Amino acid sequence: MMSETCIKTQSTNMNTGVNQGINPAVADGALEAEQKAKKAEVILELKNVRVQFKGKGRKPIVAVNDVSFQVYKGETLGLVGETGSGKTSIGRAIVRINETAAGEILFKGRRINGVIPKELDREVTRKIQMIFQDPMASLNERAKVDYIVSEGLYNIGGFKDEAERRAKVEKALLEVGLLPEFASRFPHEFSGGQRQRIGIARALIMEPEFIIADEPISSLDVSIRAQVLNLLLDLQKKKGLTYLFISHDLSVVRFIADRVAVMYKGRLVELADTEELFHSPLHPYTRALLSAIPVPDPRIEKKKKVLVYDPSCHDYSKDPPRWVEIKKGHFVLANNAEIDQYLAKIDAGGLANEFLWLQ
Amino acid sequence: MLKYSLRRLLHSLVTLFMVLTLVFLLMRLLPVEGYYGERADKLTPAQKEAILRKMGLLDPWYVQLRNFYLQLLRGDLGVSVIYRANVPVKEILAAKIPYSVAFGLGALVLSLVAGLAMGIHMAQNKGLFWDKFWTWYVVFINAVPGAVYLLFIQLYGTSITGLPMLFDRYNVRSWILPLVSMSLSGIAANAMWLRRFMVDELNKDYIRLARAKGMSSRAIMVKHVLRNAFVPLANYLPASILFTISGSIYVESLYSIPGMGGLLVTAISRQDNPLVQALVLIYSSLGILGLFLGDVLMAILDPRIRLEKQGGAR
Amino acid sequence: MMTAKEKEVIQAIEEQELFTFAQYDPEAAERTGYSDYSYWRSTIRVFLRNKTAVFLLILMTSLVAFTFIQPYLPGQKDPIKIHIDPNTGLQLRNHPPDKEFWFGTNSIGQDLWARLWSGTRTSLLIAIIVGIWEIVFGTFVGAIWGYVRPLEAFLTEAYNVISNIPTTIILMLIAYILRPSFQTMIIAMCATGWLGMARFVRNQIVIIRDREYNLASRCLGTPTGRIIVKNLLPYLVSVMVMRVALSIPGTIGWEVFLTYIGLGLPLNIPSLGNLLNEGRRVMMAPALRYQLFFPAVVLSVITVSFYVLGNAFADASDPRNHF
Ligand SMILES: Nc1ncnc2c1ncn2[C@@H]1O[C@H](COP(=O)(O)OP(=O)(O)OP(=O)(O)O)[C@@H](O)[C@H]1O
Ligand SMILES: [Mg+2]
């Protein structure tokens, strides 16, 4: 079986108790996703997007290669992958900091990459906002919180007079749980969690619909991560926001995301509903990632196998891989041979079973 | 190596071409009196116009520009009008260039040798008397204009040591003061940079490790610190050629050295336009040539620079 | 003697007082993030630790202040008035320093004391004007060079061309073209002075332009001009102050040099360059060397002070030295 050759087991424990039963949770999850997909409106769509940077020599560095996915209104799409896999590059391509070398990015059906009209530019600037990874680096140290938070308003002419601007800043600060009096202070007076919330307030004041959160909690102290995550969830509920949540921490993504996309070396390798992905991952890389999640129970942890992904297991020389929807709402990067294997696996009803401990 | 040199050469040539054009444009702004020669007051307007026409200065600018390039390609630098009227500039320069080159190279070598010695001495005595002493030297030389302290060196250098005040090519002793004068700022700069880079290097962990292993501090200095500190210094060295050029103009004139620097000062004060133009061209080209040679030399010495600089502009 | 009961009561009270449960108060928690590190206060603190710099700061401030109030003090002479010897009716040439002429007179009988302060004023004025221009124009070009990417290659090339020509040559050429005057002096030095600043600002901006807070501003659609003014320049203020402090000795030096080669200010405007040049002409006579010394000493004090202060400020404004 292909997946067996693809993945080397690092544990000496050879106990592979095979469970062939259908996991009811998975079936439910798939059904829900299907219903949701029918109803949901696509807010953002990437079609074969490619992002590259000038490299040292003549060859460019391809950070994002042929990536396609859709984001539905009101959901949270998690984007995971190891460092350098191109997650940030995708996020920055959407907010148009990185140019795209190929492909299309559509926001509510309108193309927003490349050259676009001024007024669309303004609209996009307003409706798509970003929350940055490092709150120590993402605030201008030499500006007061008041300016930092209202910076976007100045750009879109978002207030009639000084009083309205102040009121908006105050509201945004309150919304993220900060005191309005903080407006007159400088960023260096705040802790990491507070700074991150200032960053969120800066995005919120624009009344965005879509927020890209690029590892918003990974540089925060563990004790305040939950606080910021909950804040993001609250805001989503209150304002009907859509998130693209970038992270390399699978447990966090599982907690916050409705669907998860897995990225490896610039390409998406798998995308599915969160529960489906966690219960029945298809792509060997996803499976390797999941196997590495630590489990709080030491007995399970001991028995658990950590899988190592070896990309040479794919034979893509003759038959290059495609991004296919192998099952409703479940995408995977595979070539024809692999597609057959995955389909057989799905049909057999027993999707991966090594991950029961995750439940 | 060859590839890097060629690329660097090409870049220098492009720069040279642009500098020449820039100089040409500036030259069209020169005061026209500088073309008339000695009898400027006595000339009638018609005669003045005739002179300008003969020199091609009344042609349309693009004709002038073309002639300018063609002349340069032929190696024709024009004819002096006042300094030595009607003598080709090339002839005048031929006698002067050797002095300037000799002094320039001498000063470069002296500032390198003495500067490195001073820098090492400072780093070895970091925070102690000699470090502070030389630091004050560096501060003084960098802060006080050369035009001031060089004057005092000439004044007291001659009265205290009995060295000659003016240059005399047959008297070796008369070379000493100008050579030292030209080197002082270079010594200060080299010493300052070398000290800084060496101190950076000394603070690194591997040096502490070498010390802990019992390596003698002399061996550490030579084997690790100096070698590594020289690399960033090498990056900076080519630019010091420009400073040497700047400094030499004043010193040559101060000691009446029959070089190009003194000549430029004279040509300007006597308003000899063709001579000024030729000297400006030469000095600008020298700057470009100096930077080119410096870069290539450093690339030979340190392959890392070669890789770094392949990106393009310096 | 305490009874067991009393002891118990006291213990109970003590426990109550010593250990009370803290209520979680989110507002109070918010306030704890506060740290009172202030960039400028720390910069000043570090600067004041440098004794030499403080001494030179006081010395130089008094010197500059004196330069500007000197003409309004009682008993000051006119710097360009030629004094006549009442006995002979001739110019009071090379009169050695005494009670009347504190620093003596020059070779045409002008009061050196008055000329010295007047000349210092002129030279400082030129240096300050050039310094301000260097900040304004150099920063402007440097900011565009570092931040507006389409112009980067062009400006780099232009810089390479100009920086390949020795500054001396450019200065001499401009001064020659424009003929000597106060304006010429300023134009010539403004034409070359900004180059170093532009490159410096550019290098600084390249270092900070890709920091996340700048990306954040771009996401918010902040126009480039305001990004430069609000996000980049405030980080450069301290280094710009330092650069100007360092440029002042340089400008004074160029003025002296241009005067020496005959492209300086007209003789009726006293300047440090003119005074040194006058002193140089008579320096071979030991009795007249005071005419060279006085201006040289004042000039050295000013240039060394600015240079040392600039470097001390650079050290103090580096956040790495704040802890
Ligand atoms: N501005 C840039 N210039 C050149 N290369 C870049 C640039 N930005 C990113 N890259 C390269 O693109 C690739 C993808 O980087 P990216 O930052 O998108 O990864 P990431 O998944 O966000 O990683 P991390 O988890 O570390 O944030 C990397 O190889 C990186 O070196
Ligand atoms: Mg990233």
CSV table of N, CA, C and O in Angstrom, one decimal, chain A residues 88-123:
chain,number,residue,atom,x,y,z
A,88,THR,N,2.8,32.7,4.9
A,88,THR,CA,2.8,34.1,5.0
A,88,THR,C,2.7,34.7,3.6
A,88,THR,O,2.0,35.7,3.4
A,89,SER,N,3.4,34.1,2.7
A,89,SER,CA,3.4,34.6,1.3
A,89,SER,C,2.0,34.6,0.7
A,89,SER,O,1.6,35.6,0.0
A,90,ILE,N,1.2,33.6,1.0
A,90,ILE,CA,-0.2,33.6,0.5
A,90,ILE,C,-0.9,34.8,1.1
A,90,ILE,O,-1.6,35.5,0.4
A,91,GLY,N,-0.8,34.9,2.5
A,91,GLY,CA,-1.5,36.0,3.2
A,91,GLY,C,-1.2,37.3,2.6
A,91,GLY,O,-2.0,38.2,2.3
A,92,ARG,N,0.1,37.5,2.3
A,92,ARG,CA,0.6,38.8,1.8
A,92,ARG,C,0.2,39.0,0.4
A,92,ARG,O,0.0,40.2,0.0
A,93,ALA,N,0.0,38.0,-0.3
A,93,ALA,CA,-0.4,38.1,-1.7
A,93,ALA,C,-1.9,38.6,-1.7
A,93,ALA,O,-2.3,39.4,-2.5
A,94,ILE,N,-2.7,38.1,-0.8
A,94,ILE,CA,-4.1,38.5,-0.7
A,94,ILE,C,-4.2,40.0,-0.4
A,94,ILE,O,-5.0,40.7,-1.0
A,95,VAL,N,-3.4,40.5,0.6
A,95,VAL,CA,-3.4,41.9,0.9
A,95,VAL,C,-2.6,42.7,0.0
A,95,VAL,O,-2.4,43.9,0.2
A,96,ARG,N,-2.0,42.1,-1.1
A,96,ARG,CA,-1.3,42.7,-2.1
A,96,ARG,C,0.0,43.4,-1.7
A,96,ARG,O,0.4,44.4,-2.3
A,97,ILE,N,0.6,42.8,-0.7
A,97,ILE,CA,2.0,43.2,-0.4
A,97,ILE,C,2.9,42.5,-1.3
A,97,ILE,O,3.9,43.0,-1.8
A,98,ASN,N,2.6,41.2,-1.5
A,98,ASN,CA,3.4,40.4,-2.5
A,98,ASN,C,2.7,40.4,-3.8
A,98,ASN,O,1.5,40.1,-3.8
A,99,GLU,N,3.5,40.6,-4.8
A,99,GLU,CA,2.9,40.5,-6.2
A,99,GLU,C,2.7,39.0,-6.5
A,99,GLU,O,3.4,38.1,-6.1
A,100,THR,N,1.6,38.7,-7.3
A,100,THR,CA,1.4,37.4,-7.8
A,100,THR,C,2.1,37.2,-9.1
A,100,THR,O,2.0,38.1,-10.0
A,101,ALA,N,2.8,36.1,-9.3
A,101,ALA,CA,3.4,35.9,-10.6
A,101,ALA,C,2.5,35.2,-11.6
A,101,ALA,O,2.6,35.3,-12.8
A,102,ALA,N,1.5,34.5,-11.1
A,102,ALA,CA,0.5,33.9,-12.0
A,102,ALA,C,-0.8,33.6,-11.1
A,102,ALA,O,-0.7,33.7,-9.9
A,103,GLY,N,-1.9,33.4,-11.8
A,103,GLY,CA,-3.1,33.0,-11.1
A,103,GLY,C,-4.0,34.2,-10.8
A,103,GLY,O,-3.6,35.4,-11.1
A,104,GLU,N,-5.1,34.0,-10.1
A,104,GLU,CA,-6.0,35.0,-9.8
A,104,GLU,C,-6.4,34.9,-8.4
A,104,GLU,O,-6.6,33.8,-7.8
A,105,ILE,N,-6.7,36.1,-7.8
A,105,ILE,CA,-7.3,36.1,-6.5
A,105,ILE,C,-8.6,36.9,-6.6
A,105,ILE,O,-8.6,38.0,-7.1
A,106,LEU,N,-9.7,36.3,-6.2
A,106,LEU,CA,-11.0,36.9,-6.4
A,106,LEU,C,-11.5,37.2,-5.0
A,106,LEU,O,-11.6,36.3,-4.1
A,107,PHE,N,-12.0,38.4,-4.8
A,107,PHE,CA,-12.7,38.8,-3.6
A,107,PHE,C,-14.1,39.1,-3.9
A,107,PHE,O,-14.3,40.1,-4.7
A,108,LYS,N,-15.0,38.4,-3.4
A,108,LYS,CA,-16.4,38.5,-3.8
A,108,LYS,C,-16.6,38.5,-5.3
A,108,LYS,O,-17.3,39.4,-5.9
A,109,GLY,N,-15.8,37.6,-6.0
A,109,GLY,CA,-16.0,37.5,-7.4
A,109,GLY,C,-15.2,38.5,-8.3
A,109,GLY,O,-15.2,38.4,-9.5
A,110,ARG,N,-14.5,39.4,-7.6
A,110,ARG,CA,-13.8,40.4,-8.4
A,110,ARG,C,-12.3,40.2,-8.2
A,110,ARG,O,-11.8,40.0,-7.1
A,111,ARG,N,-11.6,40.3,-9.3
A,111,ARG,CA,-10.1,40.0,-9.3
A,111,ARG,C,-9.4,41.2,-8.5
A,111,ARG,O,-9.7,42.4,-8.8
A,112,ILE,N,-8.6,40.8,-7.5
A,112,ILE,CA,-8.0,41.9,-6.7
A,112,ILE,C,-6.4,41.8,-6.8
A,112,ILE,O,-5.8,42.6,-6.2
A,113,ASN,N,-5.9,40.9,-7.6
A,113,ASN,CA,-4.4,40.9,-7.7
A,113,ASN,C,-4.1,41.6,-9.1
A,113,ASN,O,-4.9,41.9,-9.9
A,114,GLY,N,-2.8,42.0,-9.2
A,114,GLY,CA,-2.4,42.7,-10.4
A,114,GLY,C,-2.9,44.1,-10.4
A,114,GLY,O,-3.1,44.7,-9.3
A,115,VAL,N,-3.1,44.7,-11.5
A,115,VAL,CA,-3.5,46.1,-11.6
A,115,VAL,C,-5.0,46.2,-11.5
A,115,VAL,O,-5.7,45.5,-12.2
A,116,ILE,N,-5.5,46.9,-10.5
A,116,ILE,CA,-6.9,47.0,-10.3
A,116,ILE,C,-7.3,48.5,-10.2
A,116,ILE,O,-6.5,49.3,-9.9
A,117,PRO,N,-8.6,48.8,-10.5
A,117,PRO,CA,-9.0,50.2,-10.4
A,117,PRO,C,-8.9,50.7,-8.9
A,117,PRO,O,-9.0,50.0,-8.0
A,118,LYS,N,-8.7,52.1,-8.9
A,118,LYS,CA,-8.5,52.7,-7.6
A,118,LYS,C,-9.6,52.4,-6.6
A,118,LYS,O,-9.4,52.2,-5.4
A,119,GLU,N,-10.8,52.5,-7.1
A,119,GLU,CA,-11.9,52.4,-6.1
A,119,GLU,C,-12.1,51.0,-5.5
A,119,GLU,O,-12.4,50.8,-4.4
A,120,LEU,N,-11.7,50.0,-6.4
A,120,LEU,CA,-11.7,48.6,-5.9
A,120,LEU,C,-10.6,48.5,-4.8
A,120,LEU,O,-10.7,47.8,-3.8
A,121,ASP,N,-9.5,49.1,-5.2
A,121,ASP,CA,-8.3,49.1,-4.3
A,121,ASP,C,-8.7,49.6,-2.9
A,121,ASP,O,-8.4,49.0,-1.9
A,122,ARG,N,-9.4,50.7,-2.9
A,122,ARG,CA,-9.9,51.3,-1.6
A,122,ARG,C,-10.8,50.3,-0.9
A,122,ARG,O,-10.7,50.1,0.3
A,123,GLU,N,-11.7,49.7,-1.6
A,123,GLU,CA,-12.6,48.8,-1.0
A,123,GLU,C,-11.9,47.6,-0.4
A,123,GLU,O,-12.2,47.2,0.8
